[in-house]
Amino acid sequence: MEDPAVVNPAQPDYPQHWEADVLLRDGGTARIRPITPDDAGRLVEFYEQVSDQSKYFRFFAPYPRLSDKDVRRFTHHDFVNRVGLAVVVRDHFIATVRYDRIDAEGRPCEHGTDAEVAFLVQDAHQGRGVASALLEHIAAVAQERGIRRFQAEVLPENRKMVKVFTDAGYTQRRSFADGVVHLEFDLEQTDRSLAVMRAREHRAEARSVQRLLTPRSVAVIGVSRNPQTVGRALLRDLLGSFDAGFESRYEPERAPRAVYAVNRSAPPGTELDGIPVHRSVLDIPGPVDLAVIAVPEGAVPAAVAECGAHGVQGLVVVTAGYAETGPEGRDRQRALVRQARAAGMRVIGPNAFGLINTDPDLPLNASLAPHLPDRGGFGIFCQSGAIGVALLEAAHRRGLGVSSFASVGNRSDVSGNDFLQYWAEDDATEVVLLYLESFGNPRKFTRIARRLAAAKPVVVVKGARHTGSLPPGHAVPATATGLRDATVDALFEQAGVTRVATITELFDTGELLAQQPLPPGDRVAVVGNSDSLGLLTYDACLSAGLRPCTPVDLTTAATGENFRIALDVALSNPAVDAVIAVAIPPIGTSAHAFMGGRLTGPDDPEMGSDDPEIATALLDAGERARELGKPLVLAHLALTDLPPRLRPGGIPAYAAPERAVRALAHAVHYAEWRRRTAEAEETARVPDLDRIDEPGARALVAAALRTRAAVAARTQPGGARITLPDTEARALLDRYGIDVSPTLPAPDEEAAVRAAEQLGYPVALKATAPHLRHRPDLGSVRLDLTGEPGLRRAHRELDALLGGAAGAQLVVQRLAPRGVDTVIGATVDPAVGAILSFGLAGAPAELLGDMAHRLVPATDQDVAGLIREVRAAPLLFGWRGAEAVDTAALEELLLRVSQLVDDVPEIASVDLEPVVVAPHGLAILGARVRVAPLPVRSDLGPRAMSTL
């Protein structure tokens, strides 16, 4: 099959970057690309399959066939004033769109900003969202070519096309004349058009995953006579787990679910595990929705081609030997994805462990897991087969059920983002557990996870936290390979994602979130039969940022009734938001007792490890806790029989107090995020600030990027970022009401004196050379200079200490009022976007990494939380009797920086250090701004699948 992705790539001025894979409304894939002269045959074939009514709607008259002149017109474009795009599936056109640039009179032209646009979609593919996807892409193309508005003429009867235009969310005008609806709409994205595009993306991606998880028929390609092979194991797992849900032969009149086996070398009549073996997918008599491929890497392309020809909807590629092996393997992986998508198929893998769905109506075990997990509320996604095995085993050991599971290996196509979209719609999934090693699209992950976390907990273990290494085979953009861990933390925090450190903590937290109410606050009661265990729990609560009450010790002789009364009192206390019960074996009476002169232990067959009455008391308390909306958990030691007794009541039991407290602390933090986010939806805002001159700021940045230095920087290693001179940086910041305290150069004593007289005493004298900037520990700053003698003396000292005033780049600056030194920054991460940062200057930020981060644009509530999040924040609010500083002025400054980098995307970074925050006002003593050519915002463009 010819790959449409490489049709005519050598044509002069062919816009390769306009090609894109897209997901349609039903979850199928297609490719959008420019139409070229080589497409004449495809265009004629396409038009022949369009109904007469659709042709009439397109041309406003009967138009049974295209003339040679028509074919030439619709296949020859200059890709500027005349552009045509096609939607291609299996190398066949299923839809086309074209625009022609026009002038004010509607005539073709070369310099206008309007264009006439028209669509044609094959009837068999109408209703799949094809036209909506095409509109997004043709609009993006037109904007790139300087077109700002589309015009369209549509017959009133063509309601589907009128709806495509009106539902797109663009600002539009509509009129009716001469029996035709005339539509005009601006192509600039609006909040509504962006929301429409993302809602369509959500539906399409969720549907594509649903199709993978709920196939009516599955083919295993690569089944062998050897029972130890991967293909045979996959077949056996499918059949062994789903005897009730699957049948082995296709019966069109009943259309049951079916499993098929495929082996190219199988002799006719071969059966394996009671299943007839076909030599090719093409020999299977009925439809195949999902194919699991377990053949050698060299045989995969042929298997994929046959699946595409047979109409398979999705692939699980277990075969290894792709990107994890190096550059050549990565090329094979890209070719695999391109081949599958061109045929309308999505890919799990390659190098995948597989898919599991526990839906009793449509069960699926297309994985290497030997058993189907119990049905439950956990949706699990991971990128590692080994971790996938561990996650399934951990869930089984804890008695936790799974709704669906995916271990996607190299994650070349279907990713965690796709599954998040699906789980947002899946009623069976209550908690999402993720093991991630890399991000394909961090910005999109944040957006999707935030929407999902508002309704369902999302708990994540992120591998490579400290090394930042990228596992072999993972397909990620170059911009995401060096994602800093602090950035990942900010991403998770703003999205409401709970980050944990280990697999154990993943399930500890997930179990609590799934089985207990969200805590209304952070006040914790500790009740139990061990004073020591209670104190350990109390200390752990303090360390985790919770507010524990004094532990209630029932003594080791406590009975079930004692527990029942104490737990009821704790739960009924309005000053308690959550309860941790602590329990140890009753010493001398149960797990450890003297019998016949010997000391028995918890494993002694003659002794139980707990008192069943305590379990009953906990179960009763669990019901009471749910009524009151407060979580109840158990921390125990050596009570091996107690946790299984509590499972029916959904009470999590942890074999160490630290584990119970960590899980509860995560639940408290998540509940607070939910409340804060819900409140922010109503009250958070980006205030209207005065002294904002966006056009002036844009003009300054544009001029800076046109300078010779900026042009030269683009050819240097590390990219095109350039640092603005201080005067230009100050002027730019001034456009957004950010006032930097002026400095004047002091290359000698006389210049220093003149500068001080101009600025006014008292002043500071400091070095600004790059190696000395912000290094007062090197003696490069002199403060409180109140007169000329002191200034001259300080200048001589620094001149001698630093090896000359010129090399140290000494400057004079008016002394700032006393306050707290802080640092504010905004940096554009190519993978995530702009990130606003705050911390206290000096050791807290530099040595301890005590910085807080938020994604831009930040709201008033974001910046208020930002300055309170750093550990050194008490210094801002009157620590040890000191006067509190002006946090309102600090918050306003953060908002101004956020708005600046959001409005002017060419700004690569802003660093303000130090910012001295006084009891009244603040002073910015240093500023650095770097700019770069406008980056590409993939999240604001038309919907397109990753092509990594």
GROMACS .gro file of N, CA and C in nm, residues 674-764:
model
  273
  674ARG      N    1  -0.937   2.025   4.564
  674ARG     CA    2  -1.072   2.021   4.508
  674ARG      C    3  -1.154   2.140   4.556
  675ARG      N    4  -1.149   2.166   4.685
  675ARG     CA    5  -1.226   2.279   4.739
  675ARG      C    6  -1.175   2.412   4.683
  676ARG      N    7  -1.043   2.425   4.680
  676ARG     CA    8  -0.985   2.549   4.632
  676ARG      C    9  -1.017   2.572   4.485
  677THR      N   10  -1.010   2.464   4.405
  677THR     CA   11  -1.038   2.476   4.263
  677THR      C   12  -1.185   2.510   4.238
  678ALA      N   13  -1.274   2.446   4.313
  678ALA     CA   14  -1.417   2.476   4.298
  678ALA      C   15  -1.444   2.621   4.334
  679GLU      N   16  -1.380   2.670   4.439
  679GLU     CA   17  -1.397   2.810   4.478
  679GLU      C   18  -1.337   2.903   4.374
  680ALA      N   19  -1.221   2.863   4.320
  680ALA     CA   20  -1.155   2.948   4.221
  680ALA      C   21  -1.238   2.962   4.095
  681GLU      N   22  -1.314   2.858   4.061
  681GLU     CA   23  -1.402   2.867   3.943
  681GLU      C   24  -1.499   2.983   3.958
  682GLU      N   25  -1.534   3.013   4.084
  682GLU     CA   26  -1.630   3.120   4.109
  682GLU      C   27  -1.564   3.254   4.138
  683THR      N   28  -1.448   3.250   4.205
  683THR     CA   29  -1.393   3.375   4.258
  683THR      C   30  -1.257   3.414   4.201
  684ALA      N   31  -1.175   3.318   4.158
  684ALA     CA   32  -1.041   3.352   4.110
  684ALA      C   33  -1.050   3.434   3.982
  685ARG      N   34  -0.959   3.529   3.967
  685ARG     CA   35  -0.960   3.613   3.848
  685ARG      C   36  -0.819   3.663   3.820
  686VAL      N   37  -0.801   3.707   3.698
  686VAL     CA   38  -0.679   3.778   3.661
  686VAL      C   39  -0.716   3.926   3.663
  687PRO      N   40  -0.673   4.001   3.764
  687PRO     CA   41  -0.720   4.140   3.778
  687PRO      C   42  -0.679   4.227   3.660
  688ASP      N   43  -0.760   4.329   3.635
  688ASP     CA   44  -0.724   4.431   3.536
  688ASP      C   45  -0.626   4.528   3.601
  689LEU      N   46  -0.503   4.527   3.554
  689LEU     CA   47  -0.398   4.609   3.612
  689LEU      C   48  -0.381   4.737   3.532
  690ASP      N   49  -0.342   4.845   3.600
  690ASP     CA   50  -0.316   4.970   3.530
  690ASP      C   51  -0.173   4.968   3.474
  691ARG      N   52  -0.141   5.067   3.395
  691ARG     CA   53  -0.007   5.083   3.336
  691ARG      C   54   0.034   4.960   3.253
  692ILE      N   55  -0.059   4.903   3.179
  692ILE     CA   56  -0.026   4.791   3.091
  692ILE      C   57  -0.026   4.842   2.947
  693ASP      N   58   0.086   4.831   2.881
  693ASP     CA   59   0.101   4.877   2.743
  693ASP      C   60   0.150   4.759   2.659
  694GLU      N   61   0.057   4.669   2.623
  694GLU     CA   62   0.096   4.551   2.546
  694GLU      C   63   0.155   4.586   2.411
  695PRO      N   64   0.092   4.677   2.331
  695PRO     CA   65   0.154   4.711   2.201
  695PRO      C   66   0.295   4.766   2.217
  696GLY      N   67   0.317   4.849   2.318
  696GLY     CA   68   0.451   4.904   2.339
  696GLY      C   69   0.552   4.797   2.373
  697ALA      N   70   0.510   4.699   2.456
  697ALA     CA   71   0.601   4.591   2.493
  697ALA      C   72   0.632   4.504   2.371
  698ARG      N   73   0.530   4.474   2.293
  698ARG     CA   74   0.553   4.393   2.172
  698ARG      C   75   0.649   4.463   2.077
  699ALA      N   76   0.634   4.594   2.063
  699ALA     CA   77   0.721   4.669   1.972
  699ALA      C   78   0.866   4.665   2.020
  700LEU      N   79   0.887   4.679   2.151
  700LEU     CA   80   1.024   4.673   2.205
  700LEU      C   81   1.088   4.537   2.180
  701VAL      N   82   1.010   4.430   2.202
  701VAL     CA   83   1.064   4.296   2.183
  701VAL      C   84   1.092   4.270   2.035
  702ALA      N   85   1.000   4.314   1.949
  702ALA     CA   86   1.021   4.294   1.804
  702ALA      C   87   1.147   4.366   1.758
  703ALA      N   88   1.169   4.487   1.809
  703ALA     CA   89   1.289   4.560   1.771
  703ALA      C   90   1.414   4.489   1.821
  704ALA      N   91   1.408   4.435   1.942
  704ALA     CA   92   1.524   4.363   1.995
  704ALA      C   93   1.556   4.241   1.912
  705LEU      N   94   1.452   4.171   1.864
  705LEU     CA   95   1.476   4.050   1.785
  705LEU      C   96   1.525   4.081   1.644
  706ARG      N   97   1.514   4.206   1.603
  706ARG     CA   98   1.565   4.244   1.470
  706ARG      C   99   1.710   4.290   1.474
  707THR      N  100   1.766   4.303   1.592
  707THR     CA  101   1.903   4.352   1.603
  707THR      C  102   2.002   4.250   1.550
  708ARG      N  103   2.120   4.299   1.517
  708ARG     CA  104   2.225   4.211   1.465
  708ARG      C  105   2.263   4.106   1.569
  709ALA      N  106   2.265   4.144   1.696
  709ALA     CA  107   2.300   4.048   1.802
  709ALA      C  108   2.198   3.935   1.808
  710ALA      N  109   2.070   3.971   1.792
  710ALA     CA  110   1.967   3.868   1.798
  710ALA      C  111   1.978   3.773   1.680
  711VAL      N  112   2.002   3.827   1.563
  711VAL     CA  113   2.016   3.743   1.444
  711VAL      C  114   2.136   3.650   1.460
  712ALA      N  115   2.246   3.702   1.514
  712ALA     CA  116   2.365   3.619   1.534
  712ALA      C  117   2.339   3.510   1.638
  713ALA      N  118   2.261   3.544   1.740
  713ALA     CA  119   2.235   3.446   1.847
  713ALA      C  120   2.163   3.324   1.796
  714ARG      N  121   2.085   3.339   1.690
  714ARG     CA  122   2.006   3.226   1.639
  714ARG      C  123   2.095   3.115   1.584
  715THR      N  124   2.218   3.148   1.551
  715THR     CA  125   2.309   3.047   1.497
  715THR      C  126   2.399   2.986   1.604
  716GLN      N  127   2.383   3.031   1.729
  716GLN     CA  128   2.472   2.985   1.834
  716GLN      C  129   2.416   2.861   1.903
  717PRO      N  130   2.504   2.778   1.960
  717PRO     CA  131   2.457   2.662   2.036
  717PRO      C  132   2.368   2.708   2.151
  718GLY      N  133   2.265   2.633   2.177
  718GLY     CA  134   2.173   2.668   2.286
  718GLY      C  135   2.054   2.748   2.242
  719GLY      N  136   2.047   2.783   2.113
  719GLY     CA  137   1.926   2.848   2.065
  719GLY      C  138   1.942   2.996   2.046
  720ALA      N  139   1.826   3.061   2.028
  720ALA     CA  140   1.825   3.199   1.986
  720ALA      C  141   1.795   3.298   2.098
  721ARG      N  142   1.800   3.256   2.223
  721ARG     CA  143   1.769   3.348   2.332
  721ARG      C  144   1.879   3.452   2.347
  722ILE      N  145   1.839   3.579   2.360
  722ILE     CA  146   1.936   3.685   2.382
  722ILE      C  147   1.895   3.761   2.507
  723THR      N  148   1.994   3.813   2.579
  723THR     CA  149   1.970   3.892   2.698
  723THR      C  150   1.962   4.039   2.660
  724LEU      N  151   1.854   4.105   2.700
  724LEU     CA  152   1.839   4.246   2.669
  724LEU      C  153   1.936   4.329   2.753
  725PRO      N  154   1.991   4.435   2.696
  725PRO     CA  155   2.069   4.529   2.777
  725PRO      C  156   1.981   4.584   2.890
  726ASP      N  157   2.046   4.628   2.998
  726ASP     CA  158   1.970   4.673   3.116
  726ASP      C  159   1.870   4.782   3.081
  727THR      N  160   1.911   4.876   2.998
  727THR     CA  161   1.819   4.987   2.965
  727THR      C  162   1.696   4.937   2.891
  728GLU      N  163   1.715   4.843   2.799
  728GLU     CA  164   1.602   4.789   2.726
  728GLU      C  165   1.514   4.703   2.816
  729ALA      N  166   1.575   4.626   2.905
  729ALA     CA  167   1.499   4.543   2.998
  729ALA      C  168   1.413   4.631   3.088
  730ARG      N  169   1.470   4.740   3.140
  730ARG     CA  170   1.394   4.830   3.225
  730ARG      C  171   1.278   4.894   3.148
  731ALA      N  172   1.304   4.932   3.024
  731ALA     CA  173   1.198   4.993   2.944
  731ALA      C  174   1.085   4.895   2.916
  732LEU      N  175   1.120   4.771   2.890
  732LEU     CA  176   1.018   4.669   2.865
  732LEU      C  177   0.934   4.645   2.990
  733LEU      N  178   1.001   4.627   3.104
  733LEU     CA  179   0.928   4.604   3.228
  733LEU      C  180   0.841   4.723   3.265
  734ASP      N  181   0.888   4.843   3.235
  734ASP     CA  182   0.809   4.963   3.264
  734ASP      C  183   0.677   4.963   3.189
  735ARG      N  184   0.673   4.898   3.072
  735ARG     CA  185   0.547   4.892   2.995
  735ARG      C  186   0.439   4.814   3.070
  736TYR      N  187   0.478   4.735   3.166
  736TYR     CA  188   0.381   4.658   3.246
  736TYR      C  189   0.380   4.702   3.393
  737GLY      N  190   0.421   4.827   3.416
  737GLY     CA  191   0.415   4.882   3.551
  737GLY      C  192   0.512   4.820   3.647
  738ILE      N  193   0.621   4.762   3.597
  738ILE     CA  194   0.722   4.700   3.682
  738ILE      C  195   0.842   4.795   3.687
  739ASP      N  196   0.857   4.861   3.800
  739ASP     CA  197   0.959   4.965   3.813
  739ASP      C  198   1.085   4.908   3.877
  740VAL      N  199   1.194   4.914   3.803
  740VAL     CA  200   1.324   4.868   3.854
  740VAL      C  201   1.401   4.990   3.902
  741SER      N  202   1.454   4.981   4.023
  741SER     CA  203   1.531   5.093   4.078
  741SER      C  204   1.647   5.126   3.984
  742PRO      N  205   1.662   5.252   3.947
  742PRO     CA  206   1.769   5.287   3.851
  742PRO      C  207   1.908   5.271   3.911
  743THR      N  208   2.003   5.243   3.825
  743THR     CA  209   2.144   5.236   3.863
  743THR      C  210   2.223   5.325   3.768
  744LEU      N  211   2.333   5.377   3.817
  744LEU     CA  212   2.422   5.458   3.734
  744LEU      C  213   2.563   5.402   3.745
  745PRO      N  214   2.635   5.397   3.634
  745PRO     CA  215   2.770   5.338   3.637
  745PRO      C  216   2.865   5.421   3.723
  746ALA      N  217   2.957   5.347   3.784
  746ALA     CA  218   3.057   5.413   3.870
  746ALA      C  219   3.196   5.359   3.839
  747PRO      N  220   3.249   5.388   3.719
  747PRO     CA  221   3.381   5.334   3.684
  747PRO      C  222   3.495   5.396   3.765
  748ASP      N  223   3.469   5.514   3.825
  748ASP     CA  224   3.571   5.575   3.910
  748ASP      C  225   3.500   5.650   4.022
  749GLU      N  226   3.581   5.705   4.115
  749GLU     CA  227   3.522   5.771   4.232
  749GLU      C  228   3.437   5.891   4.192
  750GLU      N  229   3.484   5.970   4.097
  750GLU     CA  230   3.410   6.091   4.060
  750GLU      C  231   3.275   6.054   3.999
  751ALA      N  232   3.275   5.952   3.917
  751ALA     CA  233   3.148   5.909   3.858
  751ALA      C  234   3.054   5.858   3.967
  752ALA      N  235   3.107   5.789   4.064
  752ALA     CA  236   3.025   5.739   4.174
  752ALA      C  237   2.963   5.853   4.252
  753VAL      N  238   3.041   5.958   4.279
  753VAL     CA  239   2.989   6.073   4.354
  753VAL      C  240   2.880   6.143   4.275
  754ARG      N  241   2.904   6.164   4.145
  754ARG     CA  242   2.801   6.229   4.063
  754ARG      C  243   2.673   6.147   4.059
  755ALA      N  244   2.687   6.016   4.050
  755ALA     CA  245   2.570   5.928   4.046
  755ALA      C  246   2.491   5.938   4.176
  756ALA      N  247   2.562   5.939   4.290
  756ALA     CA  248   2.494   5.947   4.419
  756ALA      C  249   2.422   6.080   4.434
  757GLU      N  250   2.485   6.187   4.387
  757GLU     CA  251   2.419   6.318   4.396
  757GLU      C  252   2.294   6.321   4.309
  758GLN      N  253   2.299   6.255   4.196
  758GLN     CA  254   2.181   6.252   4.107
  758GLN      C  255   2.068   6.168   4.166
  759LEU      N  256   2.103   6.054   4.226
  759LEU     CA  257   2.001   5.964   4.280
  759LEU      C  258   1.955   6.006   4.419
  760GLY      N  259   2.045   6.066   4.497
  760GLY     CA  260   2.013   6.105   4.633
  760GLY      C  261   2.058   6.002   4.734
  761TYR      N  262   2.124   6.049   4.841
  761TYR     CA  263   2.170   5.960   4.947
  761TYR      C  264   2.052   5.917   5.033
  762PRO      N  265   2.062   5.804   5.104
  762PRO     CA  266   2.172   5.705   5.106
  762PRO      C  267   2.168   5.618   4.981
  763VAL      N  268   2.287   5.562   4.948
  763VAL     CA  269   2.299   5.479   4.828
  763VAL      C  270   2.371   5.350   4.862
  764ALA      N  271   2.370   5.262   4.764
  764ALA     CA  272   2.448   5.138   4.771
  764ALA      C  273   2.544   5.136   4.654
   0.00000   0.00000   0.00000
